[in-house]
C-alpha positions as a Python dict, from the first residue, in 0.01 Angstrom:
ca = {
    (1, 'X'): (0, 0, 0),
    (2, 'X'): (211, 19, 310),
    (3, 'X'): (263, 375, 233),
    (4, 'X'): (-117, 433, 229),
    (5, 'X'): (-164, 249, 554),
    (6, 'X'): (103, 456, 715),
    (7, 'X'): (-63, 769, 590),
    (8, 'X'): (-403, 662, 729),
    (9, 'X'): (-263, 573, 1068),
    (10, 'X'): (-89, 905, 1080),
    (11, 'X'): (-423, 1087, 1016),
    (12, 'X'): (-589, 891, 1296),
    (13, 'X'): (-315, 976, 1543),
    (14, 'X'): (-423, 1249, 1797),
    (15, 'X'): (-270, 1580, 1712),
    (16, 'X'): (-235, 1682, 2079),
    (17, 'X'): (-317, 1567, 2430),
    (18, 'X'): (-627, 1782, 2431),
    (19, 'X'): (-803, 1528, 2208),
    (20, 'X'): (-812, 1291, 2505),
    (21, 'X'): (-997, 1547, 2726),
    (22, 'X'): (-1319, 1418, 2880),
    (23, 'X'): (-1481, 1750, 2787),
    (24, 'X'): (-1415, 1715, 2412),
    (25, 'X'): (-1725, 1645, 2202),
    (26, 'X'): (-1725, 1293, 2050),
    (27, 'X'): (-1689, 1260, 1668),
    (28, 'X'): (-2009, 1346, 1492),
    (29, 'X'): (-2136, 1569, 1772),
    (30, 'X'): (-2115, 1941, 1714),
    (31, 'X'): (-2014, 2137, 2024),
    (32, 'X'): (-2288, 2356, 2161),
    (33, 'X'): (-2224, 2726, 2110),
    (34, 'X'): (-2309, 2933, 2420),
    (35, 'X'): (-2568, 3203, 2366),
    (36, 'X'): (-2380, 3461, 2567),
    (37, 'X'): (-2053, 3480, 2746),
    (38, 'X'): (-2200, 3505, 3094),
    (39, 'X'): (-2207, 3253, 3382),
    (40, 'X'): (-2543, 3103, 3461),
    (41, 'X'): (-2720, 3082, 3794),
    (42, 'X'): (-2672, 2767, 4001),
    (43, 'X'): (-3051, 2751, 4035),
    (44, 'X'): (-3115, 2722, 3658),
    (45, 'X'): (-3183, 2388, 3486),
    (46, 'X'): (-2863, 2265, 3317),
    (47, 'X'): (-2858, 2257, 2939),
    (48, 'X'): (-2986, 1931, 2789),
    (49, 'X'): (-3200, 1843, 3093),
    (50, 'X'): (-3574, 1902, 3082),
    (51, 'X'): (-3784, 1918, 3397),
    (52, 'X'): (-4070, 1718, 3242),
    (53, 'X'): (-4226, 1394, 3367),
    (54, 'X'): (-4190, 1237, 3020),
    (55, 'X'): (-3812, 1279, 3017),
    (56, 'X'): (-3594, 985, 3119),
    (57, 'X'): (-3469, 981, 3472),
    (58, 'X'): (-3128, 1131, 3527),
    (59, 'X'): (-3206, 1489, 3615),
    (60, 'X'): (-3271, 1622, 3962),
    (61, 'X'): (-3560, 1815, 3811),
    (62, 'X'): (-3728, 1513, 3648),
    (63, 'X'): (-3991, 1292, 3817),
    (64, 'X'): (-3845, 948, 3911),
    (65, 'X'): (-3985, 655, 3710),
    (66, 'X'): (-4070, 470, 4032),
    (67, 'X'): (-4305, 748, 4145),
    (68, 'X'): (-4677, 685, 4123),
    (69, 'X'): (-4922, 944, 4243),
    (70, 'X'): (-5189, 676, 4287),
    (71, 'X'): (-4983, 455, 4517),
    (72, 'X'): (-4782, 727, 4691),
    (73, 'X'): (-4801, 749, 5071),
    (74, 'X'): (-5020, 1015, 5223),
    (75, 'X'): (-4843, 1338, 5304),
    (76, 'X'): (-4802, 1439, 5667),
    (77, 'X'): (-5006, 1738, 5776),
    (78, 'X'): (-4991, 1876, 6134),
    (79, 'X'): (-5308, 1873, 6337),
    (80, 'X'): (-5343, 2249, 6315),
    (81, 'X'): (-5252, 2257, 5948),
    (82, 'X'): (-4972, 2454, 5785),
    (83, 'X'): (-4982, 2828, 5860),
    (84, 'X'): (-5050, 3034, 5552),
    (85, 'X'): (-4910, 3390, 5538),
    (86, 'X'): (-5163, 3621, 5382),
    (87, 'X'): (-4937, 3913, 5312),
    (88, 'X'): (-5203, 4133, 5155),
    (89, 'X'): (-5454, 4146, 5439),
    (90, 'X'): (-5272, 4371, 5685),
    (91, 'X'): (-5106, 4715, 5690),
    (92, 'X'): (-4791, 4751, 5486),
    (93, 'X'): (-4590, 4828, 5801),
    (94, 'X'): (-4648, 4478, 5936),
    (95, 'X'): (-4597, 4307, 5599),
    (96, 'X'): (-4269, 4482, 5526),
    (97, 'X'): (-4139, 4450, 5883),
    (98, 'X'): (-4206, 4077, 5871),
    (99, 'X'): (-4018, 4033, 5543),
    (100, 'X'): (-3728, 4249, 5659),
    (101, 'X'): (-3680, 4014, 5954),
    (102, 'X'): (-3661, 3716, 5714),
    (103, 'X'): (-3336, 3609, 5549),
    (104, 'X'): (-3314, 3716, 5185),
    (105, 'X'): (-3328, 3360, 5050),
    (106, 'X'): (-3662, 3277, 5217),
    (107, 'X'): (-3852, 3597, 5143),
    (108, 'X'): (-4160, 3566, 4922),
    (109, 'X'): (-4114, 3643, 4555),
    (110, 'X'): (-4176, 3996, 4429),
    (111, 'X'): (-4533, 4092, 4357),
    (112, 'X'): (-4517, 4434, 4189),
    (113, 'X'): (-4840, 4620, 4260),
    (114, 'X'): (-4760, 4912, 4029),
    (115, 'X'): (-4765, 4898, 3651),
    (116, 'X'): (-4423, 4845, 3493),
    (117, 'X'): (-4296, 4910, 3141),
    (118, 'X'): (-4178, 4635, 2908),
    (119, 'X'): (-3818, 4723, 2986),
    (120, 'X'): (-3878, 4657, 3355),
    (121, 'X'): (-3847, 4894, 3652),
    (122, 'X'): (-3632, 5204, 3625),
    (123, 'X'): (-3386, 5101, 3895),
    (124, 'X'): (-3217, 5437, 3943),
    (125, 'X'): (-3539, 5636, 3972),
    (126, 'X'): (-3702, 5383, 4204),
    (127, 'X'): (-3402, 5387, 4437),
    (128, 'X'): (-3397, 5769, 4434),
    (129, 'X'): (-3769, 5786, 4516),
    (130, 'X'): (-3719, 5533, 4794),
    (131, 'X'): (-3438, 5735, 4949),
    (132, 'X'): (-3634, 6061, 4930),
    (133, 'X'): (-3931, 5905, 5108),
    (134, 'X'): (-3704, 5756, 5374),
    (135, 'X'): (-3536, 6093, 5423),
    (136, 'X'): (-3866, 6266, 5503),
    (137, 'X'): (-3963, 5992, 5748),
    (138, 'X'): (-3629, 5989, 5929),
    (139, 'X'): (-3615, 6369, 5943),
    (140, 'X'): (-3965, 6370, 6093),
    (141, 'X'): (-3856, 6152, 6387),
    (142, 'X'): (-3978, 5812, 6270),
    (143, 'X'): (-3805, 5504, 6409),
    (144, 'X'): (-3534, 5337, 6202),
    (145, 'X'): (-3725, 5010, 6163),
    (146, 'X'): (-4035, 5187, 6030),
    (147, 'X'): (-3820, 5388, 5788),
    (148, 'X'): (-3665, 5067, 5656),
    (149, 'X'): (-4011, 4910, 5622),
    (150, 'X'): (-4135, 5209, 5420),
    (151, 'X'): (-3831, 5201, 5190),
    (152, 'X'): (-3870, 4828, 5139),
    (153, 'X'): (-4240, 4869, 5059),
    (154, 'X'): (-4173, 5131, 4791),
    (155, 'X'): (-3897, 4928, 4627),
    (156, 'X'): (-4100, 4606, 4614),
    (157, 'X'): (-4408, 4785, 4487),
    (158, 'X'): (-4214, 4898, 4180),
    (159, 'X'): (-4071, 4552, 4114),
    (160, 'X'): (-3730, 4571, 4281),
    (161, 'X'): (-3676, 4249, 4469),
    (162, 'X'): (-3362, 4160, 4670),
    (163, 'X'): (-3337, 4512, 4812),
    (164, 'X'): (-3160, 4584, 5139),
    (165, 'X'): (-3230, 4927, 5296),
    (166, 'X'): (-3004, 5052, 5574),
    (167, 'X'): (-3085, 5338, 5811),
    (168, 'X'): (-2857, 5519, 6054),
    (169, 'X'): (-2901, 5849, 6234),
    (170, 'X'): (-2800, 6069, 5939),
    (171, 'X'): (-2745, 5826, 5651),
    (172, 'X'): (-2985, 5629, 5432),
    (173, 'X'): (-2867, 5369, 5182),
    (174, 'X'): (-3029, 5098, 4972),
    (175, 'X'): (-2876, 4820, 4762),
    (176, 'X'): (-3052, 4631, 4484),
    (177, 'X'): (-2909, 4314, 4330),
    (178, 'X'): (-3108, 4205, 4021),
    (179, 'X'): (-2984, 3844, 4037),
    (180, 'X'): (-2712, 3629, 4181),
    (181, 'X'): (-2480, 3699, 3888),
    (182, 'X'): (-2554, 4069, 3822),
    (183, 'X'): (-2369, 4359, 3980),
    (184, 'X'): (-2555, 4528, 4268),
    (185, 'X'): (-2676, 4887, 4242),
    (186, 'X'): (-2640, 5106, 4552),
    (187, 'X'): (-2750, 5458, 4638),
    (188, 'X'): (-2740, 5666, 4957),
    (189, 'X'): (-2866, 5995, 5092),
    (190, 'X'): (-2765, 6210, 5389),
    (191, 'X'): (-3024, 6365, 5624),
    (192, 'X'): (-2886, 6706, 5715),
    (193, 'X'): (-3195, 6879, 5853),
    (194, 'X'): (-3451, 6739, 6093),
    (195, 'X'): (-3774, 6903, 6192),
    (196, 'X'): (-4096, 6820, 6369),
    (197, 'X'): (-4391, 6818, 6133),
    (198, 'X'): (-4628, 6527, 6191),
    (199, 'X'): (-4864, 6660, 5925),
    (200, 'X'): (-4594, 6597, 5663),
    (201, 'X'): (-4516, 6263, 5825),
    (202, 'X'): (-4880, 6155, 5788),
    (203, 'X'): (-4881, 6263, 5422),
    (204, 'X'): (-4571, 6051, 5351),
    (205, 'X'): (-4736, 5751, 5518),
    (206, 'X'): (-5042, 5795, 5296),
    (207, 'X'): (-4819, 5807, 4990),
    (208, 'X'): (-4642, 5484, 5088),
    (209, 'X'): (-4977, 5322, 5162),
    (210, 'X'): (-5109, 5417, 4818),
    (211, 'X'): (-4793, 5298, 4644),
    (212, 'X'): (-4812, 4957, 4816),
    (213, 'X'): (-5187, 4916, 4751),
    (214, 'X'): (-5259, 4698, 4444),
    (215, 'X'): (-5591, 4867, 4371),
    (216, 'X'): (-5428, 5212, 4330),
    (217, 'X'): (-5217, 5284, 4022),
    (218, 'X'): (-4938, 5536, 4092),
    (219, 'X'): (-4666, 5580, 3834),
    (220, 'X'): (-4319, 5701, 3922),
    (221, 'X'): (-4401, 6045, 3783),
    (222, 'X'): (-4715, 6065, 3996),
    (223, 'X'): (-4522, 5955, 4307),
    (224, 'X'): (-4257, 6223, 4244),
    (225, 'X'): (-4529, 6485, 4198),
    (226, 'X'): (-4700, 6395, 4525),
    (227, 'X'): (-4367, 6391, 4705),
    (228, 'X'): (-4290, 6742, 4576),
    (229, 'X'): (-4629, 6862, 4700),
    (230, 'X'): (-4557, 6716, 5043),
    (231, 'X'): (-4225, 6901, 5058),
    (232, 'X'): (-4386, 7231, 4955),
    (233, 'X'): (-4683, 7184, 5185),
    (234, 'X'): (-4724, 7466, 5436),
    (235, 'X'): (-4751, 7395, 5806),
    (236, 'X'): (-5108, 7358, 5932),
    (237, 'X'): (-5058, 7620, 6205),
    (238, 'X'): (-4907, 7971, 6173),
    (239, 'X'): (-4608, 8087, 6377),
    (240, 'X'): (-4806, 8296, 6623),
    (241, 'X'): (-5021, 7993, 6708),
    (242, 'X'): (-4713, 7785, 6777),
    (243, 'X'): (-4576, 8050, 7013),
    (244, 'X'): (-4911, 8075, 7191),
    (245, 'X'): (-4925, 7697, 7219),
    (246, 'X'): (-4582, 7694, 7384),
    (247, 'X'): (-4704, 7943, 7643),
    (248, 'X'): (-5025, 7750, 7712),
    (249, 'X'): (-4827, 7427, 7744),
    (250, 'X'): (-4602, 7579, 8011),
    (251, 'X'): (-4901, 7729, 8193),
    (252, 'X'): (-5088, 7398, 8193),
    (253, 'X'): (-4777, 7218, 8318),
    (254, 'X'): (-4737, 7467, 8603),
    (255, 'X'): (-5102, 7406, 8701),
    (256, 'X'): (-5038, 7033, 8687),
    (257, 'X'): (-4770, 7062, 8958),
    (258, 'X'): (-4973, 7286, 9190),
    (259, 'X'): (-4960, 7639, 9048),
    (260, 'X'): (-5245, 7890, 9053),
    (261, 'X'): (-5372, 8152, 8811),
    (262, 'X'): (-5079, 8391, 8856),
    (263, 'X'): (-4832, 8108, 8815),
    (264, 'X'): (-5014, 7999, 8498),
    (265, 'X'): (-4968, 8338, 8332),
    (266, 'X'): (-4611, 8377, 8459),
    (267, 'X'): (-4511, 8038, 8318),
    (268, 'X'): (-4687, 8115, 7989),
    (269, 'X'): (-4503, 8447, 7949),
    (270, 'X'): (-4168, 8286, 8032),
    (271, 'X'): (-4222, 8008, 7776),
    (272, 'X'): (-4328, 8258, 7507),
    (273, 'X'): (-4015, 8466, 7566),
    (274, 'X'): (-3797, 8155, 7559),
    (275, 'X'): (-3960, 8037, 7236),
    (276, 'X'): (-3901, 8373, 7065),
    (277, 'X'): (-3538, 8382, 7178),
    (278, 'X'): (-3486, 8029, 7049),
    (279, 'X'): (-3636, 8129, 6711),
    (280, 'X'): (-3401, 8428, 6701),
    (281, 'X'): (-3099, 8206, 6768),
    (282, 'X'): (-3214, 7959, 6504),
    (283, 'X'): (-3243, 8240, 6252),
    (284, 'X'): (-2882, 8336, 6325),
    (285, 'X'): (-2764, 7980, 6263),
    (286, 'X'): (-2676, 7887, 6623),
    (287, 'X'): (-2676, 7512, 6699),
    (288, 'X'): (-2975, 7359, 6872),
    (289, 'X'): (-2779, 7316, 7197),
    (290, 'X'): (-2753, 7693, 7244),
    (291, 'X'): (-3116, 7737, 7147),
    (292, 'X'): (-3215, 7517, 7441),
    (293, 'X'): (-2981, 7707, 7673),
    (294, 'X'): (-3144, 8038, 7578),
    (295, 'X'): (-3501, 7900, 7584),
    (296, 'X'): (-3458, 7769, 7940),
    (297, 'X'): (-3354, 8106, 8084),
    (298, 'X'): (-3676, 8322, 8069),
    (299, 'X'): (-3900, 8083, 8272),
    (300, 'X'): (-3626, 8043, 8532),
    (301, 'X'): (-3571, 8421, 8543),
    (302, 'X'): (-3943, 8489, 8600),
    (303, 'X'): (-3954, 8228, 8877),
    (304, 'X'): (-3652, 8384, 9048),
    (305, 'X'): (-3805, 8733, 9006),
    (306, 'X'): (-4125, 8622, 9180),
    (307, 'X'): (-3917, 8484, 9462),
    (308, 'X'): (-3717, 8806, 9495),
    (309, 'X'): (-4040, 9009, 9497),
    (310, 'X'): (-4163, 8786, 9783),
    (311, 'X'): (-4496, 8727, 9612),
    (312, 'X'): (-4687, 8449, 9783),
    (313, 'X'): (-4702, 8209, 9490),
    (314, 'X'): (-4539, 7878, 9409),
    (315, 'X'): (-4248, 8013, 9209),
    (316, 'X'): (-4099, 7668, 9153),
    (317, 'X'): (-4405, 7577, 8943),
    (318, 'X'): (-4316, 7853, 8697),
    (319, 'X'): (-3973, 7703, 8630),
    (320, 'X'): (-4113, 7349, 8624),
    (321, 'X'): (-4375, 7452, 8367),
    (322, 'X'): (-4105, 7600, 8146),
    (323, 'X'): (-3906, 7277, 8165),
    (324, 'X'): (-4206, 7072, 8047),
    (325, 'X'): (-4205, 7266, 7721),
    (326, 'X'): (-3836, 7190, 7660),
    (327, 'X'): (-3774, 6832, 7771),
    (328, 'X'): (-3690, 6620, 7460),
    (329, 'X'): (-3941, 6342, 7518),
    (330, 'X'): (-3992, 6278, 7147),
    (331, 'X'): (-3624, 6213, 7079),
    (332, 'X'): (-3593, 5994, 7390),
    (333, 'X'): (-3884, 5770, 7287),
    (334, 'X'): (-3739, 5731, 6936),
    (335, 'X'): (-3394, 5649, 7077),
    (336, 'X'): (-3522, 5375, 7310),
    (337, 'X'): (-3743, 5234, 7033),
    (338, 'X'): (-3444, 5203, 6800),
    (339, 'X'): (-3240, 5037, 7071),
    (340, 'X'): (-3510, 4782, 7154),
    (341, 'X'): (-3553, 4692, 6787),
    (342, 'X'): (-3182, 4632, 6728),
    (343, 'X'): (-3069, 4960, 6565),
    (344, 'X'): (-2798, 5032, 6817),
    (345, 'X'): (-2599, 5289, 6618),
    (346, 'X'): (-2905, 5505, 6558),
    (347, 'X'): (-3019, 5458, 6917),
    (348, 'X'): (-2680, 5564, 7051),
    (349, 'X'): (-2675, 5875, 6833),
    (350, 'X'): (-3025, 5974, 6940),
    (351, 'X'): (-2947, 5918, 7309),
    (352, 'X'): (-2639, 6136, 7268),
    (353, 'X'): (-2858, 6404, 7112),
    (354, 'X'): (-3099, 6382, 7408),
    (355, 'X'): (-2809, 6413, 7650),
    (356, 'X'): (-2677, 6727, 7480),
    (357, 'X'): (-3021, 6891, 7477),
    (358, 'X'): (-3076, 6800, 7841),
    (359, 'X'): (-2739, 6946, 7937),
    (360, 'X'): (-2834, 7265, 7752),
    (361, 'X'): (-3152, 7295, 7961),
    (362, 'X'): (-2953, 7232, 8278),
    (363, 'X'): (-2699, 7501, 8192),
    (364, 'X'): (-2965, 7762, 8116),
    (365, 'X'): (-3158, 7702, 8439),
    (366, 'X'): (-2848, 7668, 8656),
    (367, 'X'): (-2706, 8002, 8541),
    (368, 'X'): (-3028, 8183, 8633),
    (369, 'X'): (-3066, 7999, 8966),
    (370, 'X'): (-2707, 8077, 9062),
    (371, 'X'): (-2758, 8446, 8987),
    (372, 'X'): (-3081, 8442, 9187),
    (373, 'X'): (-2908, 8290, 9488),
    (374, 'X'): (-2639, 8555, 9470),
    (375, 'X'): (-2910, 8824, 9470),
    (376, 'X'): (-3072, 8684, 9783),
    (377, 'X'): (-3349, 8465, 9646),
    (378, 'X'): (-3415, 8179, 9884),
    (379, 'X'): (-3612, 7912, 9701),
    (380, 'X'): (-3751, 7629, 9909),
    (381, 'X'): (-3659, 7295, 9749),
    (382, 'X'): (-3921, 7107, 9950),
    (383, 'X'): (-4210, 7296, 9791),
    (384, 'X'): (-4122, 7140, 9456),
    (385, 'X'): (-4227, 6798, 9582),
    (386, 'X'): (-4543, 6924, 9757),
    (387, 'X'): (-4797, 6888, 9476),
    (388, 'X'): (-5155, 6959, 9576),
    (389, 'X'): (-5393, 6690, 9459),
    (390, 'X'): (-5670, 6850, 9255),
    (391, 'X'): (-5795, 6567, 9033),
    (392, 'X'): (-6041, 6757, 8814),
    (393, 'X'): (-5814, 7059, 8764),
    (394, 'X'): (-5514, 6837, 8696),
    (395, 'X'): (-5705, 6627, 8440),
    (396, 'X'): (-5814, 6945, 8260),
    (397, 'X'): (-5457, 7080, 8275),
    (398, 'X'): (-5318, 6756, 8134),
    (399, 'X'): (-5561, 6772, 7841),
    (400, 'X'): (-5461, 7133, 7768),
    (401, 'X'): (-5096, 7031, 7787),
    (402, 'X'): (-5143, 6745, 7539),
    (403, 'X'): (-5355, 6960, 7306),
    (404, 'X'): (-5092, 7233, 7285),
    (405, 'X'): (-4813, 6978, 7254),
    (406, 'X'): (-4993, 6831, 6951),
    (407, 'X'): (-5012, 7177, 6795),
    (408, 'X'): (-4639, 7228, 6850),
    (409, 'X'): (-4574, 6898, 6675),
    (410, 'X'): (-4768, 7023, 6370),
    (411, 'X'): (-5015, 6736, 6384),
    (412, 'X'): (-5315, 6699, 6161),
    (413, 'X'): (-5625, 6855, 6309),
    (414, 'X'): (-5810, 6524, 6282),
    (415, 'X'): (-5564, 6360, 6526),
    (416, 'X'): (-5547, 6632, 6791),
    (417, 'X'): (-5866, 6527, 6972),
    (418, 'X'): (-5768, 6159, 6978),
    (419, 'X'): (-5422, 6224, 7120),
    (420, 'X'): (-5571, 6463, 7377),
    (421, 'X'): (-5798, 6187, 7506),
    (422, 'X'): (-5504, 5944, 7505),
    (423, 'X'): (-5303, 6187, 7721),
    (424, 'X'): (-5593, 6226, 7964),
    (425, 'X'): (-5610, 5848, 8004),
    (426, 'X'): (-5236, 5843, 8074),
    (427, 'X'): (-5259, 6110, 8344),
    (428, 'X'): (-5565, 5949, 8509),
    (429, 'X'): (-5381, 5617, 8518),
    (430, 'X'): (-5069, 5775, 8666),
    (431, 'X'): (-5270, 5968, 8927),
    (432, 'X'): (-5466, 5659, 9030),
    (433, 'X'): (-5150, 5452, 9067),
    (434, 'X'): (-4919, 5710, 9226),
    (435, 'X'): (-5140, 5946, 9430),
    (436, 'X'): (-5425, 5711, 9522),
    (437, 'X'): (-5242, 5377, 9517),
    (438, 'X'): (-4910, 5493, 9662),
    (439, 'X'): (-4704, 5321, 9389),
    (440, 'X'): (-4362, 5483, 9324),
    (441, 'X'): (-4346, 5724, 9029),
    (442, 'X'): (-4125, 5512, 8804),
    (443, 'X'): (-4351, 5205, 8774),
    (444, 'X'): (-4661, 5426, 8770),
    (445, 'X'): (-4515, 5623, 8480),
    (446, 'X'): (-4418, 5306, 8294),
    (447, 'X'): (-4771, 5163, 8318),
    (448, 'X'): (-4933, 5488, 8208),
    (449, 'X'): (-4688, 5518, 7917),
    (450, 'X'): (-4763, 5157, 7823),
    (451, 'X'): (-5130, 5247, 7781),
    (452, 'X'): (-5028, 5543, 7566),
    (453, 'X'): (-4827, 5314, 7339),
    (454, 'X'): (-5101, 5052, 7326),
    (455, 'X'): (-5380, 5291, 7230),
    (456, 'X'): (-5154, 5489, 6999),
    (457, 'X'): (-5052, 5179, 6806),
    (458, 'X'): (-5413, 5061, 6774),
    (459, 'X'): (-5524, 5405, 6652),
    (460, 'X'): (-5244, 5415, 6397),
    (461, 'X'): (-5327, 5068, 6264),
    (462, 'X'): (-5692, 5163, 6237),
    (463, 'X'): (-5602, 5463, 6022),
    (464, 'X'): (-5298, 5303, 5845),
    (465, 'X'): (-5075, 5586, 5969),
    (466, 'X'): (-4769, 5644, 6185),
    (467, 'X'): (-4803, 5588, 6559),
    (468, 'X'): (-4600, 5899, 6653),
    (469, 'X'): (-4889, 6151, 6626),
    (470, 'X'): (-5093, 5937, 6865),
    (471, 'X'): (-4823, 5879, 7128),
    (472, 'X'): (-4567, 6161, 7139),
    (473, 'X'): (-4794, 6439, 7262),
    (474, 'X'): (-4980, 6204, 7497),
    (475, 'X'): (-4669, 6146, 7710),
    (476, 'X'): (-4638, 6520, 7782),
    (477, 'X'): (-4800, 6512, 8131),
    (478, 'X'): (-4569, 6227, 8235),
    (479, 'X'): (-4241, 6409, 8165),
    (480, 'X'): (-4019, 6450, 8476),
    (481, 'X'): (-4026, 6830, 8504),
    (482, 'X'): (-4048, 6843, 8885),
    (483, 'X'): (-3767, 6593, 8944),
    (484, 'X'): (-3545, 6779, 8697),
    (485, 'X'): (-3598, 7119, 8858),
    (486, 'X'): (-3555, 6974, 9208),
    (487, 'X'): (-3217, 6828, 9111),
    (488, 'X'): (-3103, 7154, 8948),
    (489, 'X'): (-3203, 7355, 9254),
    (490, 'X'): (-3010, 7125, 9485),
    (491, 'X'): (-2702, 7150, 9263),
    (492, 'X'): (-2730, 7532, 9264),
    (493, 'X'): (-2733, 7521, 9646),
    (494, 'X'): (-2413, 7308, 9637),
    (495, 'X'): (-2592, 6991, 9749),
    (496, 'X'): (-2439, 6787, 9468),
    (497, 'X'): (-2511, 6434, 9590),
    (498, 'X'): (-2881, 6498, 9642),
    (499, 'X'): (-2905, 6695, 9318),
    (500, 'X'): (-2741, 6425, 9108),
    (501, 'X'): (-2968, 6168, 9272),
    (502, 'X'): (-3275, 6367, 9172),
    (503, 'X'): (-3149, 6401, 8815),
    (504, 'X'): (-3090, 6025, 8803),
    (505, 'X'): (-3449, 5979, 8922),
    (506, 'X'): (-3565, 6210, 8642),
    (507, 'X'): (-3366, 6006, 8391),
    (508, 'X'): (-3524, 5686, 8527),
    (509, 'X'): (-3872, 5834, 8480),
    (510, 'X'): (-3784, 5939, 8125),
    (511, 'X'): (-3659, 5590, 8041),
    (512, 'X'): (-3973, 5442, 8198),
    (513, 'X'): (-4179, 5658, 7963),
    (514, 'X'): (-3983, 5547, 7658),
    (515, 'X'): (-3979, 5178, 7748),
    (516, 'X'): (-4347, 5187, 7847),
    (517, 'X'): (-4449, 5342, 7514),
    (518, 'X'): (-4249, 5084, 7319),
    (519, 'X'): (-4379, 4795, 7531),
    (520, 'X'): (-4735, 4913, 7482),
    (521, 'X'): (-4679, 4930, 7106),
    (522, 'X'): (-4544, 4576, 7100),
    (523, 'X'): (-4827, 4453, 7323),
    (524, 'X'): (-5077, 4585, 7070),
    (525, 'X'): (-4946, 4326, 6823),
    (526, 'X'): (-5104, 4058, 7040),
    (527, 'X'): (-5442, 4188, 6924),
    (528, 'X'): (-5344, 4203, 6557),
    (529, 'X'): (-5280, 3924, 6309),
    (530, 'X'): (-4925, 3962, 6190),
    (531, 'X'): (-4867, 3809, 5844),
    (532, 'X'): (-4585, 3564, 5790),
    (533, 'X'): (-4523, 3513, 6161),
    (534, 'X'): (-4467, 3140, 6113),
    (535, 'X'): (-4229, 3194, 5821),
    (536, 'X'): (-4022, 3438, 6023),
    (537, 'X'): (-4017, 3218, 6333),
    (538, 'X'): (-3653, 3135, 6280),
    (539, 'X'): (-3558, 3503, 6260),
    (540, 'X'): (-3761, 3681, 6525),
    (541, 'X'): (-3652, 4026, 6638),
    (542, 'X'): (-3593, 3915, 6997),
    (543, 'X'): (-3365, 3638, 6878),
    (544, 'X'): (-3193, 3863, 6628),
    (545, 'X'): (-3096, 4114, 6896),
    (546, 'X'): (-2934, 3847, 7116),
    (547, 'X'): (-2659, 3806, 6863),
    (548, 'X'): (-2720, 3461, 6715),
}
């Protein structure tokens, strides 16, 4: 008997210290076998706890037993009510920009607007399509924030939530993390070639708009097909028309600063020759810097030749008209826009590009002016600043300048008339402020450029398109061609201090144009209802760019 008791006590004795673990299942309870060997999300309901009112209290997801809906206190509601973000009643640019400025954990849940398969979205193909669309937009000169908004719109439309697009000057990348416990998927693409084709830019915007529209069904195959058509699409204007437009732009600019009929044709011929030489250099693979150096020489050479021939014309207007056709206003506006919206790396790279192109123009003109001075040409620097006020002729010249600038930018024909009227409004505003009102050129230019940005942004929102086709060409008459040539002429005459001062004034006018356009675009948002503004109040762009 004692032997049996000893045997039973020995069986009841714990075999190891692990039997005393608090995590060991009690006798009679079978341990739960995990379904898969993967960690679970901290946001999931723990096993054994049901988020149901009938369950006993003890779970954070269960309704307390002391709660009574009948006797509960009334909820507090502000006097104006809670703001509701209606994310589907505004253009996709505003919706996506608002969500991009939100932290990831407070963004609204994904609402795929395109039909998905049972297996879910094809992550690799969606990311590739997103990068290809972003590449076309960035190569076309679109701002970094708008490129990110377009990429975010495409990814969300095909069901990819928790995406983070990143845009720099030459690199696009996007990262998708399916959940908190899954490995992220990343892809990137390099933009090696950039060109100006606003017709293609508008087509890409229409594609993104259709993809993000719930009433339009576009499969991935259809989106790829449309994207291939956009890439193969021919330019709306032939090469000879672009060359003619460059000549007319220079002629109109020379008329704008006081030139006559002879000066108009001289400036047009110089710009046409410069354009053809630049095309020749591009065909030989020379960098864009040398293309600008070569393109700036023919107008300056014709101006110096008129001065050597002692023809009674305003030769400085010929060179000034040629400079109008070369000044990189488009790149400057994009650079300042990226800087004001917090994309400092892209803004710095674009400003550096503008500086190199501007130095190329300076070198081309300075070489010709120096040779002209050695040959006995005696240009009068003061005549550059003596601009005859001819309101009607100058308004007509500004409209011709904007029209031809729009053609050079390869804009859609339906937008050319609108941007021409926008440019006329800009020049009338500048003339009224500067010539009639006596306001200095920098603030006058900033106000006129602000109107350009305001109207351009409203036009683009009305047509659900990019704002660039409505603003870039319209700033053409405001470009500082006269101040640039005046500074170069003074430097060629060895008056360095005065010349550098004039170039600084030209740079100030150019920055006033860029800041005015961006400020006008932001002002237009006061007239539009931005979705999710209250939800993003803790992460506004102005606060984000101050570093906290």
